[in-house]
Amino acid sequence: MTTAVCFQCGHLKFGSFVPCDQCQARPRTDDEMIISLAMTDHYFDQATLESMRDYILEHGHAPDLDPESKKTFRKTFEEVKATGAIEKMLNSFEDNSE
Ligand SMILES: [Zn+2]
């Protein structure tokens, strides 16, 4: 399982796009998904994830990625999105809709 930081409350959860078990937030916009994709143990070690959590707790929002990293993560996100995996994953959380 992927350790990921909740983009909204900083809670360490499992899986970038799963609803947070603490605040129930899950990323919906591209930007929220990109930061959620970035703040995982795929890209950062546990200590860095914890400092991101501390940042969110202190500031109430996720740290800004530097433009270069953001470009890289956006590209990764677009690639994942193109496979349809994200849509499939999100649909699995939408049991009650349509
Ligand atoms: Zn949360």
mmCIF file of N, CA, C and O and ligand atoms in Angstrom:
data_model
loop_
_atom_site.group_PDB
_atom_site.id
_atom_site.type_symbol
_atom_site.label_atom_id
_atom_site.label_comp_id
_atom_site.label_asym_id
_atom_site.label_seq_id
_atom_site.Cartn_x
_atom_site.Cartn_y
_atom_site.Cartn_z
ATOM 1 N N MET A 1 0.828 -1.208 0.000
ATOM 2 C CA MET A 1 0.000 0.000 0.000
ATOM 3 C C MET A 1 0.862 1.258 0.000
ATOM 4 O O MET A 1 1.938 1.272 0.571
ATOM 5 N N THR A 2 0.364 2.275 -0.620
ATOM 6 C CA THR A 2 1.064 3.550 -0.689
ATOM 7 C C THR A 2 0.726 4.403 0.525
ATOM 8 O O THR A 2 -0.446 4.595 0.836
ATOM 9 N N THR A 3 1.737 4.894 1.190
ATOM 10 C CA THR A 3 1.496 5.885 2.233
ATOM 11 C C THR A 3 1.383 7.247 1.571
ATOM 12 O O THR A 3 2.248 7.634 0.779
ATOM 13 N N ALA A 4 0.303 7.947 1.842
ATOM 14 C CA ALA A 4 0.067 9.239 1.210
ATOM 15 C C ALA A 4 -0.376 10.245 2.269
ATOM 16 O O ALA A 4 -0.963 9.871 3.284
ATOM 17 N N VAL A 5 -0.083 11.504 2.025
ATOM 18 C CA VAL A 5 -0.491 12.570 2.932
ATOM 19 C C VAL A 5 -1.795 13.161 2.415
ATOM 20 O O VAL A 5 -1.902 13.496 1.232
ATOM 21 N N CYS A 6 -2.790 13.281 3.283
ATOM 22 C CA CYS A 6 -4.047 13.933 2.894
ATOM 23 C C CYS A 6 -3.764 15.390 2.539
ATOM 24 O O CYS A 6 -3.164 16.113 3.342
ATOM 25 N N PHE A 7 -4.194 15.805 1.342
ATOM 26 C CA PHE A 7 -3.908 17.174 0.898
ATOM 27 C C PHE A 7 -4.647 18.200 1.748
ATOM 28 O O PHE A 7 -4.296 19.365 1.775
ATOM 29 N N GLN A 8 -5.681 17.786 2.445
ATOM 30 C CA GLN A 8 -6.487 18.740 3.193
ATOM 31 C C GLN A 8 -6.108 18.836 4.671
ATOM 32 O O GLN A 8 -5.964 19.927 5.200
ATOM 33 N N CYS A 9 -5.938 17.675 5.333
ATOM 34 C CA CYS A 9 -5.697 17.735 6.785
ATOM 35 C C CYS A 9 -4.317 17.218 7.173
ATOM 36 O O CYS A 9 -3.921 17.334 8.324
ATOM 37 N N GLY A 10 -3.583 16.629 6.230
ATOM 38 C CA GLY A 10 -2.237 16.170 6.521
ATOM 39 C C GLY A 10 -2.172 14.782 7.127
ATOM 40 O O GLY A 10 -1.089 14.263 7.388
ATOM 41 N N HIS A 11 -3.308 14.165 7.343
ATOM 42 C CA HIS A 11 -3.357 12.813 7.886
ATOM 43 C C HIS A 11 -2.617 11.847 6.952
ATOM 44 O O HIS A 11 -2.749 11.943 5.738
ATOM 45 N N LEU A 12 -1.827 10.950 7.535
ATOM 46 C CA LEU A 12 -1.163 9.937 6.714
ATOM 47 C C LEU A 12 -2.156 8.810 6.464
ATOM 48 O O LEU A 12 -2.655 8.182 7.386
ATOM 49 N N LYS A 13 -2.462 8.609 5.173
ATOM 50 C CA LYS A 13 -3.450 7.600 4.805
ATOM 51 C C LYS A 13 -2.817 6.635 3.818
ATOM 52 O O LYS A 13 -1.651 6.787 3.448
ATOM 53 N N PHE A 14 -3.558 5.664 3.398
ATOM 54 C CA PHE A 14 -3.022 4.676 2.470
ATOM 55 C C PHE A 14 -3.695 4.820 1.118
ATOM 56 O O PHE A 14 -4.884 4.578 0.981
ATOM 57 N N GLY A 15 -2.920 5.255 0.116
ATOM 58 C CA GLY A 15 -3.462 5.444 -1.225
ATOM 59 C C GLY A 15 -3.705 6.920 -1.511
ATOM 60 O O GLY A 15 -4.342 7.612 -0.732
ATOM 61 N N SER A 16 -3.194 7.388 -2.649
ATOM 62 C CA SER A 16 -3.259 8.812 -2.990
ATOM 63 C C SER A 16 -4.683 9.324 -3.128
ATOM 64 O O SER A 16 -5.000 10.430 -2.710
ATOM 65 N N PHE A 17 -5.542 8.524 -3.756
ATOM 66 C CA PHE A 17 -6.847 9.035 -4.171
ATOM 67 C C PHE A 17 -7.995 8.497 -3.334
ATOM 68 O O PHE A 17 -9.142 8.763 -3.624
ATOM 69 N N VAL A 18 -7.668 7.723 -2.311
ATOM 70 C CA VAL A 18 -8.743 7.213 -1.464
ATOM 71 C C VAL A 18 -9.213 8.333 -0.536
ATOM 72 O O VAL A 18 -8.447 9.218 -0.190
ATOM 73 N N PRO A 19 -10.493 8.287 -0.137
ATOM 74 C CA PRO A 19 -10.974 9.291 0.813
ATOM 75 C C PRO A 19 -10.175 9.199 2.113
ATOM 76 O O PRO A 19 -9.860 8.105 2.561
ATOM 77 N N CYS A 20 -9.869 10.344 2.684
ATOM 78 C CA CYS A 20 -9.123 10.393 3.943
ATOM 79 C C CYS A 20 -9.996 9.819 5.055
ATOM 80 O O CYS A 20 -11.162 10.189 5.176
ATOM 81 N N ASP A 21 -9.429 8.927 5.874
ATOM 82 C CA ASP A 21 -10.261 8.354 6.943
ATOM 83 C C ASP A 21 -10.414 9.321 8.111
ATOM 84 O O ASP A 21 -11.169 9.080 9.028
ATOM 85 N N GLN A 22 -9.700 10.425 8.067
ATOM 86 C CA GLN A 22 -9.837 11.414 9.133
ATOM 87 C C GLN A 22 -10.817 12.535 8.761
ATOM 88 O O GLN A 22 -11.717 12.848 9.514
ATOM 89 N N CYS A 23 -10.628 13.147 7.585
ATOM 90 C CA CYS A 23 -11.484 14.289 7.222
ATOM 91 C C CYS A 23 -12.410 13.969 6.050
ATOM 92 O O CYS A 23 -13.190 14.811 5.626
ATOM 93 N N GLN A 24 -12.320 12.740 5.530
ATOM 94 C CA GLN A 24 -13.183 12.287 4.421
ATOM 95 C C GLN A 24 -12.937 13.019 3.114
ATOM 96 O O GLN A 24 -13.668 12.813 2.148
ATOM 97 N N ALA A 25 -11.931 13.887 3.060
ATOM 98 C CA ALA A 25 -11.647 14.579 1.810
ATOM 99 C C ALA A 25 -10.992 13.606 0.833
ATOM 100 O O ALA A 25 -10.230 12.737 1.228
ATOM 101 N N ARG A 26 -11.337 13.760 -0.412
ATOM 102 C CA ARG A 26 -10.543 13.103 -1.436
ATOM 103 C C ARG A 26 -10.353 14.071 -2.587
ATOM 104 O O ARG A 26 -11.191 14.932 -2.824
ATOM 105 N N PRO A 27 -9.206 13.947 -3.272
ATOM 106 C CA PRO A 27 -8.908 14.912 -4.327
ATOM 107 C C PRO A 27 -9.915 14.822 -5.468
ATOM 108 O O PRO A 27 -10.284 13.732 -5.884
ATOM 109 N N ARG A 28 -10.375 15.979 -5.950
ATOM 110 C CA ARG A 28 -11.324 16.022 -7.059
ATOM 111 C C ARG A 28 -10.772 16.814 -8.232
ATOM 112 O O ARG A 28 -10.996 16.459 -9.372
ATOM 113 N N THR A 29 -10.100 17.909 -7.947
ATOM 114 C CA THR A 29 -9.565 18.699 -9.050
ATOM 115 C C THR A 29 -8.201 18.138 -9.477
ATOM 116 O O THR A 29 -7.567 17.401 -8.724
ATOM 117 N N ASP A 30 -7.780 18.509 -10.661
ATOM 118 C CA ASP A 30 -6.475 18.052 -11.138
ATOM 119 C C ASP A 30 -5.363 18.456 -10.175
ATOM 120 O O ASP A 30 -4.497 17.652 -9.849
ATOM 121 N N ASP A 31 -5.415 19.712 -9.704
ATOM 122 C CA ASP A 31 -4.372 20.174 -8.792
ATOM 123 C C ASP A 31 -4.343 19.367 -7.501
ATOM 124 O O ASP A 31 -3.277 19.033 -6.993
ATOM 125 N N GLU A 32 -5.527 19.067 -6.978
ATOM 126 C CA GLU A 32 -5.598 18.272 -5.753
ATOM 127 C C GLU A 32 -5.067 16.859 -5.996
ATOM 128 O O GLU A 32 -4.416 16.266 -5.145
ATOM 129 N N MET A 33 -5.365 16.337 -7.175
ATOM 130 C CA MET A 33 -4.873 14.994 -7.493
ATOM 131 C C MET A 33 -3.359 14.991 -7.687
ATOM 132 O O MET A 33 -2.680 14.050 -7.281
ATOM 133 N N ILE A 34 -2.859 16.054 -8.295
ATOM 134 C CA ILE A 34 -1.419 16.125 -8.537
ATOM 135 C C ILE A 34 -0.651 16.208 -7.214
ATOM 136 O O ILE A 34 0.316 15.480 -7.013
ATOM 137 N N ILE A 35 -1.136 17.041 -6.306
ATOM 138 C CA ILE A 35 -0.431 17.140 -5.017
ATOM 139 C C ILE A 35 -0.574 15.828 -4.233
ATOM 140 O O ILE A 35 0.351 15.385 -3.556
ATOM 141 N N SER A 36 -1.721 15.170 -4.387
ATOM 142 C CA SER A 36 -1.929 13.890 -3.697
ATOM 143 C C SER A 36 -1.035 12.798 -4.266
ATOM 144 O O SER A 36 -0.551 11.930 -3.539
ATOM 145 N N LEU A 37 -0.856 12.866 -5.567
ATOM 146 C CA LEU A 37 0.035 11.917 -6.231
ATOM 147 C C LEU A 37 1.483 12.145 -5.779
ATOM 148 O O LEU A 37 2.239 11.205 -5.566
ATOM 149 N N ALA A 38 1.816 13.423 -5.623
ATOM 150 C CA ALA A 38 3.191 13.771 -5.257
ATOM 151 C C ALA A 38 3.513 13.374 -3.818
ATOM 152 O O ALA A 38 4.595 12.854 -3.541
ATOM 153 N N MET A 39 2.570 13.622 -2.906
ATOM 154 C CA MET A 39 2.853 13.416 -1.481
ATOM 155 C C MET A 39 2.648 11.965 -1.070
ATOM 156 O O MET A 39 1.798 11.641 -0.245
ATOM 157 N N THR A 40 3.443 11.093 -1.667
ATOM 158 C CA THR A 40 3.370 9.668 -1.340
ATOM 159 C C THR A 40 4.773 9.118 -1.147
ATOM 160 O O THR A 40 5.761 9.754 -1.511
ATOM 161 N N ASP A 41 4.819 7.911 -0.606
ATOM 162 C CA ASP A 41 6.131 7.295 -0.387
ATOM 163 C C ASP A 41 6.755 6.778 -1.687
ATOM 164 O O ASP A 41 7.845 6.226 -1.673
ATOM 165 N N HIS A 42 6.067 6.976 -2.820
ATOM 166 C CA HIS A 42 6.709 6.707 -4.105
ATOM 167 C C HIS A 42 7.815 7.728 -4.379
ATOM 168 O O HIS A 42 8.781 7.444 -5.069
ATOM 169 N N TYR A 43 7.599 8.945 -3.887
ATOM 170 C CA TYR A 43 8.491 10.053 -4.240
ATOM 171 C C TYR A 43 9.268 10.613 -3.057
ATOM 172 O O TYR A 43 10.308 11.234 -3.246
ATOM 173 N N PHE A 44 8.726 10.436 -1.840
ATOM 174 C CA PHE A 44 9.361 11.034 -0.666
ATOM 175 C C PHE A 44 9.484 10.000 0.443
ATOM 176 O O PHE A 44 8.655 9.095 0.539
ATOM 177 N N ASP A 45 10.520 10.175 1.273
ATOM 178 C CA ASP A 45 10.655 9.246 2.395
ATOM 179 C C ASP A 45 9.699 9.643 3.528
ATOM 180 O O ASP A 45 9.091 10.718 3.506
ATOM 181 N N GLN A 46 9.601 8.750 4.485
ATOM 182 C CA GLN A 46 8.641 8.935 5.584
ATOM 183 C C GLN A 46 8.862 10.275 6.306
ATOM 184 O O GLN A 46 7.915 10.975 6.622
ATOM 185 N N ALA A 47 10.116 10.625 6.536
ATOM 186 C CA ALA A 47 10.417 11.866 7.259
ATOM 187 C C ALA A 47 9.913 13.083 6.483
ATOM 188 O O ALA A 47 9.379 14.029 7.073
ATOM 189 N N THR A 48 10.064 13.038 5.159
ATOM 190 C CA THR A 48 9.595 14.154 4.338
ATOM 191 C C THR A 48 8.070 14.214 4.346
ATOM 192 O O THR A 48 7.475 15.293 4.441
ATOM 193 N N LEU A 49 7.436 13.048 4.259
ATOM 194 C CA LEU A 49 5.969 13.015 4.312
ATOM 195 C C LEU A 49 5.477 13.595 5.635
ATOM 196 O O LEU A 49 4.500 14.336 5.678
ATOM 197 N N GLU A 50 6.182 13.265 6.711
ATOM 198 C CA GLU A 50 5.778 13.785 8.021
ATOM 199 C C GLU A 50 5.972 15.291 8.104
ATOM 200 O O GLU A 50 5.174 15.994 8.715
ATOM 201 N N SER A 51 7.015 15.798 7.450
ATOM 202 C CA SER A 51 7.200 17.252 7.476
ATOM 203 C C SER A 51 6.150 17.940 6.607
ATOM 204 O O SER A 51 5.733 19.064 6.894
ATOM 205 N N MET A 52 5.686 17.258 5.543
ATOM 206 C CA MET A 52 4.574 17.796 4.752
ATOM 207 C C MET A 52 3.298 17.832 5.589
ATOM 208 O O MET A 52 2.532 18.793 5.538
ATOM 209 N N ARG A 53 3.104 16.764 6.354
ATOM 210 C CA ARG A 53 1.941 16.728 7.250
ATOM 211 C C ARG A 53 2.003 17.905 8.231
ATOM 212 O O ARG A 53 1.011 18.604 8.452
ATOM 213 N N ASP A 54 3.188 18.118 8.812
ATOM 214 C CA ASP A 54 3.346 19.215 9.768
ATOM 215 C C ASP A 54 3.061 20.555 9.098
ATOM 216 O O ASP A 54 2.464 21.448 9.700
ATOM 217 N N TYR A 55 3.498 20.686 7.848
ATOM 218 C CA TYR A 55 3.255 21.923 7.099
ATOM 219 C C TYR A 55 1.749 22.159 6.946
ATOM 220 O O TYR A 55 1.248 23.258 7.170
ATOM 221 N N ILE A 56 1.030 21.103 6.574
ATOM 222 C CA ILE A 56 -0.423 21.226 6.380
ATOM 223 C C ILE A 56 -1.111 21.561 7.702
ATOM 224 O O ILE A 56 -2.002 22.413 7.760
ATOM 225 N N LEU A 57 -0.660 20.897 8.788
ATOM 226 C CA LEU A 57 -1.255 21.171 10.098
ATOM 227 C C LEU A 57 -1.032 22.632 10.483
ATOM 228 O O LEU A 57 -1.903 23.284 11.060
ATOM 229 N N GLU A 58 0.138 23.146 10.142
ATOM 230 C CA GLU A 58 0.473 24.513 10.528
ATOM 231 C C GLU A 58 -0.207 25.551 9.635
ATOM 232 O O GLU A 58 -0.692 26.572 10.093
ATOM 233 N N HIS A 59 -0.239 25.279 8.310
ATOM 234 C CA HIS A 59 -0.697 26.293 7.368
ATOM 235 C C HIS A 59 -2.117 26.068 6.853
ATOM 236 O O HIS A 59 -2.703 26.947 6.237
ATOM 237 N N GLY A 60 -2.632 24.873 7.035
ATOM 238 C CA GLY A 60 -3.985 24.593 6.587
ATOM 239 C C GLY A 60 -4.106 24.302 5.101
ATOM 240 O O GLY A 60 -5.197 24.213 4.563
ATOM 241 N N HIS A 61 -2.968 24.183 4.428
ATOM 242 C CA HIS A 61 -3.004 23.764 3.029
ATOM 243 C C HIS A 61 -1.702 23.062 2.679
ATOM 244 O O HIS A 61 -0.698 23.210 3.375
ATOM 245 N N ALA A 62 -1.737 22.319 1.593
ATOM 246 C CA ALA A 62 -0.570 21.549 1.187
ATOM 247 C C ALA A 62 0.560 22.478 0.729
ATOM 248 O O ALA A 62 0.295 23.560 0.209
ATOM 249 N N PRO A 63 1.798 22.053 0.939
ATOM 250 C CA PRO A 63 2.925 22.858 0.463
ATOM 251 C C PRO A 63 2.903 22.965 -1.054
ATOM 252 O O PRO A 63 2.473 22.048 -1.746
ATOM 253 N N ASP A 64 3.360 24.085 -1.569
ATOM 254 C CA ASP A 64 3.460 24.248 -3.017
ATOM 255 C C ASP A 64 4.642 23.454 -3.538
ATOM 256 O O ASP A 64 5.720 23.466 -2.949
ATOM 257 N N LEU A 65 4.421 22.770 -4.635
ATOM 258 C CA LEU A 65 5.537 22.110 -5.307
ATOM 259 C C LEU A 65 6.290 23.169 -6.100
ATOM 260 O O LEU A 65 5.694 24.128 -6.581
ATOM 261 N N ASP A 66 7.580 22.983 -6.231
ATOM 262 C CA ASP A 66 8.292 23.914 -7.094
ATOM 263 C C ASP A 66 7.864 23.644 -8.540
ATOM 264 O O ASP A 66 7.421 22.550 -8.878
ATOM 265 N N PRO A 67 7.927 24.671 -9.393
ATOM 266 C CA PRO A 67 7.349 24.572 -10.744
ATOM 267 C C PRO A 67 7.887 23.375 -11.533
ATOM 268 O O PRO A 67 7.132 22.732 -12.276
ATOM 269 N N GLU A 68 9.154 23.083 -11.353
ATOM 270 C CA GLU A 68 9.759 21.974 -12.093
ATOM 271 C C GLU A 68 9.157 20.636 -11.660
ATOM 272 O O GLU A 68 8.785 19.806 -12.487
ATOM 273 N N SER A 69 9.042 20.436 -10.336
ATOM 274 C CA SER A 69 8.444 19.200 -9.827
ATOM 275 C C SER A 69 6.990 19.110 -10.252
ATOM 276 O O SER A 69 6.498 18.045 -10.625
ATOM 277 N N LYS A 70 6.299 20.242 -10.192
ATOM 278 C CA LYS A 70 4.886 20.239 -10.517
ATOM 279 C C LYS A 70 4.682 19.805 -11.970
ATOM 280 O O LYS A 70 3.762 19.058 -12.284
ATOM 281 N N LYS A 71 5.574 20.282 -12.823
ATOM 282 C CA LYS A 71 5.515 19.902 -14.233
ATOM 283 C C LYS A 71 5.678 18.393 -14.387
ATOM 284 O O LYS A 71 4.945 17.732 -15.131
ATOM 285 N N THR A 72 6.651 17.850 -13.652
ATOM 286 C CA THR A 72 6.908 16.407 -13.703
ATOM 287 C C THR A 72 5.705 15.616 -13.191
ATOM 288 O O THR A 72 5.276 14.649 -13.816
ATOM 289 N N PHE A 73 5.168 16.059 -12.030
ATOM 290 C CA PHE A 73 4.035 15.329 -11.458
ATOM 291 C C PHE A 73 2.788 15.472 -12.333
ATOM 292 O O PHE A 73 1.994 14.548 -12.453
ATOM 293 N N ARG A 74 2.632 16.643 -12.964
ATOM 294 C CA ARG A 74 1.482 16.827 -13.847
ATOM 295 C C ARG A 74 1.561 15.863 -15.031
ATOM 296 O O ARG A 74 0.572 15.260 -15.434
ATOM 297 N N LYS A 75 2.781 15.711 -15.549
ATOM 298 C CA LYS A 75 2.993 14.801 -16.667
ATOM 299 C C LYS A 75 2.668 13.360 -16.248
ATOM 300 O O LYS A 75 1.959 12.639 -16.954
ATOM 301 N N THR A 76 3.167 12.976 -15.060
ATOM 302 C CA THR A 76 2.873 11.640 -14.534
ATOM 303 C C THR A 76 1.370 11.454 -14.373
ATOM 304 O O THR A 76 0.806 10.435 -14.760
ATOM 305 N N PHE A 77 0.740 12.486 -13.812
ATOM 306 C CA PHE A 77 -0.700 12.436 -13.596
ATOM 307 C C PHE A 77 -1.452 12.272 -14.909
ATOM 308 O O PHE A 77 -2.359 11.437 -15.022
ATOM 309 N N GLU A 78 -1.051 13.059 -15.921
ATOM 310 C CA GLU A 78 -1.715 12.968 -17.229
ATOM 311 C C GLU A 78 -1.551 11.569 -17.823
ATOM 312 O O GLU A 78 -2.461 11.040 -18.453
ATOM 313 N N GLU A 79 -0.379 10.985 -17.602
ATOM 314 C CA GLU A 79 -0.135 9.630 -18.123
ATOM 315 C C GLU A 79 -1.027 8.607 -17.435
ATOM 316 O O GLU A 79 -1.618 7.746 -18.076
ATOM 317 N N VAL A 80 -1.115 8.741 -16.086
ATOM 318 C CA VAL A 80 -1.968 7.806 -15.344
ATOM 319 C C VAL A 80 -3.428 8.002 -15.750
ATOM 320 O O VAL A 80 -4.178 7.051 -15.964
ATOM 321 N N LYS A 81 -3.801 9.280 -15.883
ATOM 322 C CA LYS A 81 -5.172 9.619 -16.246
ATOM 323 C C LYS A 81 -5.529 9.029 -17.622
ATOM 324 O O LYS A 81 -6.634 8.540 -17.825
ATOM 325 N N ALA A 82 -4.568 9.079 -18.534
ATOM 326 C CA ALA A 82 -4.799 8.597 -19.895
ATOM 327 C C ALA A 82 -5.080 7.100 -19.936
ATOM 328 O O ALA A 82 -5.730 6.612 -20.847
ATOM 329 N N THR A 83 -4.594 6.369 -18.937
ATOM 330 C CA THR A 83 -4.840 4.922 -18.912
ATOM 331 C C THR A 83 -6.261 4.612 -18.448
ATOM 332 O O THR A 83 -6.718 3.473 -18.558
ATOM 333 N N GLY A 84 -6.951 5.625 -17.899
ATOM 334 C CA GLY A 84 -8.300 5.400 -17.395
ATOM 335 C C GLY A 84 -8.310 4.867 -15.967
ATOM 336 O O GLY A 84 -9.358 4.653 -15.380
ATOM 337 N N ALA A 85 -7.123 4.678 -15.390
ATOM 338 C CA ALA A 85 -7.034 4.089 -14.050
ATOM 339 C C ALA A 85 -7.644 4.987 -12.982
ATOM 340 O O ALA A 85 -8.280 4.508 -12.047
ATOM 341 N N ILE A 86 -7.459 6.293 -13.147
ATOM 342 C CA ILE A 86 -7.967 7.216 -12.132
ATOM 343 C C ILE A 86 -9.490 7.238 -12.151
ATOM 344 O O ILE A 86 -10.144 7.153 -11.115
ATOM 345 N N GLU A 87 -10.039 7.304 -13.367
ATOM 346 C CA GLU A 87 -11.490 7.326 -13.505
ATOM 347 C C GLU A 87 -12.113 6.073 -12.888
ATOM 348 O O GLU A 87 -13.097 6.131 -12.162
ATOM 349 N N LYS A 88 -11.468 4.945 -13.170
ATOM 350 C CA LYS A 88 -11.943 3.666 -12.656
ATOM 351 C C LYS A 88 -11.913 3.667 -11.124
ATOM 352 O O LYS A 88 -12.861 3.257 -10.466
ATOM 353 N N MET A 89 -10.791 4.188 -10.599
ATOM 354 C CA MET A 89 -10.616 4.223 -9.157
ATOM 355 C C MET A 89 -11.644 5.146 -8.511
ATOM 356 O O MET A 89 -12.246 4.819 -7.504
ATOM 357 N N LEU A 90 -11.851 6.312 -9.134
ATOM 358 C CA LEU A 90 -12.799 7.266 -8.580
ATOM 359 C C LEU A 90 -14.209 6.712 -8.641
ATOM 360 O O LEU A 90 -15.001 6.862 -7.720
ATOM 361 N N ASN A 91 -14.530 6.027 -9.748
ATOM 362 C CA ASN A 91 -15.863 5.452 -9.877
ATOM 363 C C ASN A 91 -16.150 4.433 -8.784
ATOM 364 O O ASN A 91 -17.277 4.279 -8.351
ATOM 365 N N SER A 92 -15.095 3.771 -8.327
ATOM 366 C CA SER A 92 -15.283 2.762 -7.301
ATOM 367 C C SER A 92 -15.678 3.389 -5.962
ATOM 368 O O SER A 92 -16.178 2.719 -5.065
ATOM 369 N N PHE A 93 -15.451 4.719 -5.824
ATOM 370 C CA PHE A 93 -15.879 5.396 -4.597
ATOM 371 C C PHE A 93 -17.280 6.004 -4.738
ATOM 372 O O PHE A 93 -17.820 6.566 -3.813
ATOM 373 N N GLU A 94 -17.822 5.918 -5.929
ATOM 374 C CA GLU A 94 -19.089 6.594 -6.210
ATOM 375 C C GLU A 94 -20.241 5.604 -6.266
ATOM 376 O O GLU A 94 -21.063 5.627 -7.155
ATOM 377 N N ASP A 95 -20.299 4.725 -5.298
ATOM 378 C CA ASP A 95 -21.290 3.659 -5.313
ATOM 379 C C ASP A 95 -22.726 4.164 -5.382
ATOM 380 O O ASP A 95 -23.586 3.525 -5.960
ATOM 381 N N ASN A 96 -22.957 5.333 -4.820
ATOM 382 C CA ASN A 96 -24.337 5.810 -4.730
ATOM 383 C C ASN A 96 -24.745 6.755 -5.855
ATOM 384 O O ASN A 96 -25.870 7.227 -5.874
ATOM 385 N N SER A 97 -23.822 7.042 -6.755
ATOM 386 C CA SER A 97 -24.173 8.009 -7.787
ATOM 387 C C SER A 97 -24.573 7.301 -9.082
ATOM 388 O O SER A 97 -24.028 6.250 -9.415
ATOM 389 N N GLU A 98 -25.487 7.894 -9.771
ATOM 390 C CA GLU A 98 -26.019 7.369 -11.036
ATOM 391 C C GLU A 98 -26.227 5.853 -11.013
ATOM 392 O O GLU A 98 -25.505 5.123 -11.646
HETATM 393 ZN ZN ZN B 1 -7.739 14.386 5.617
#
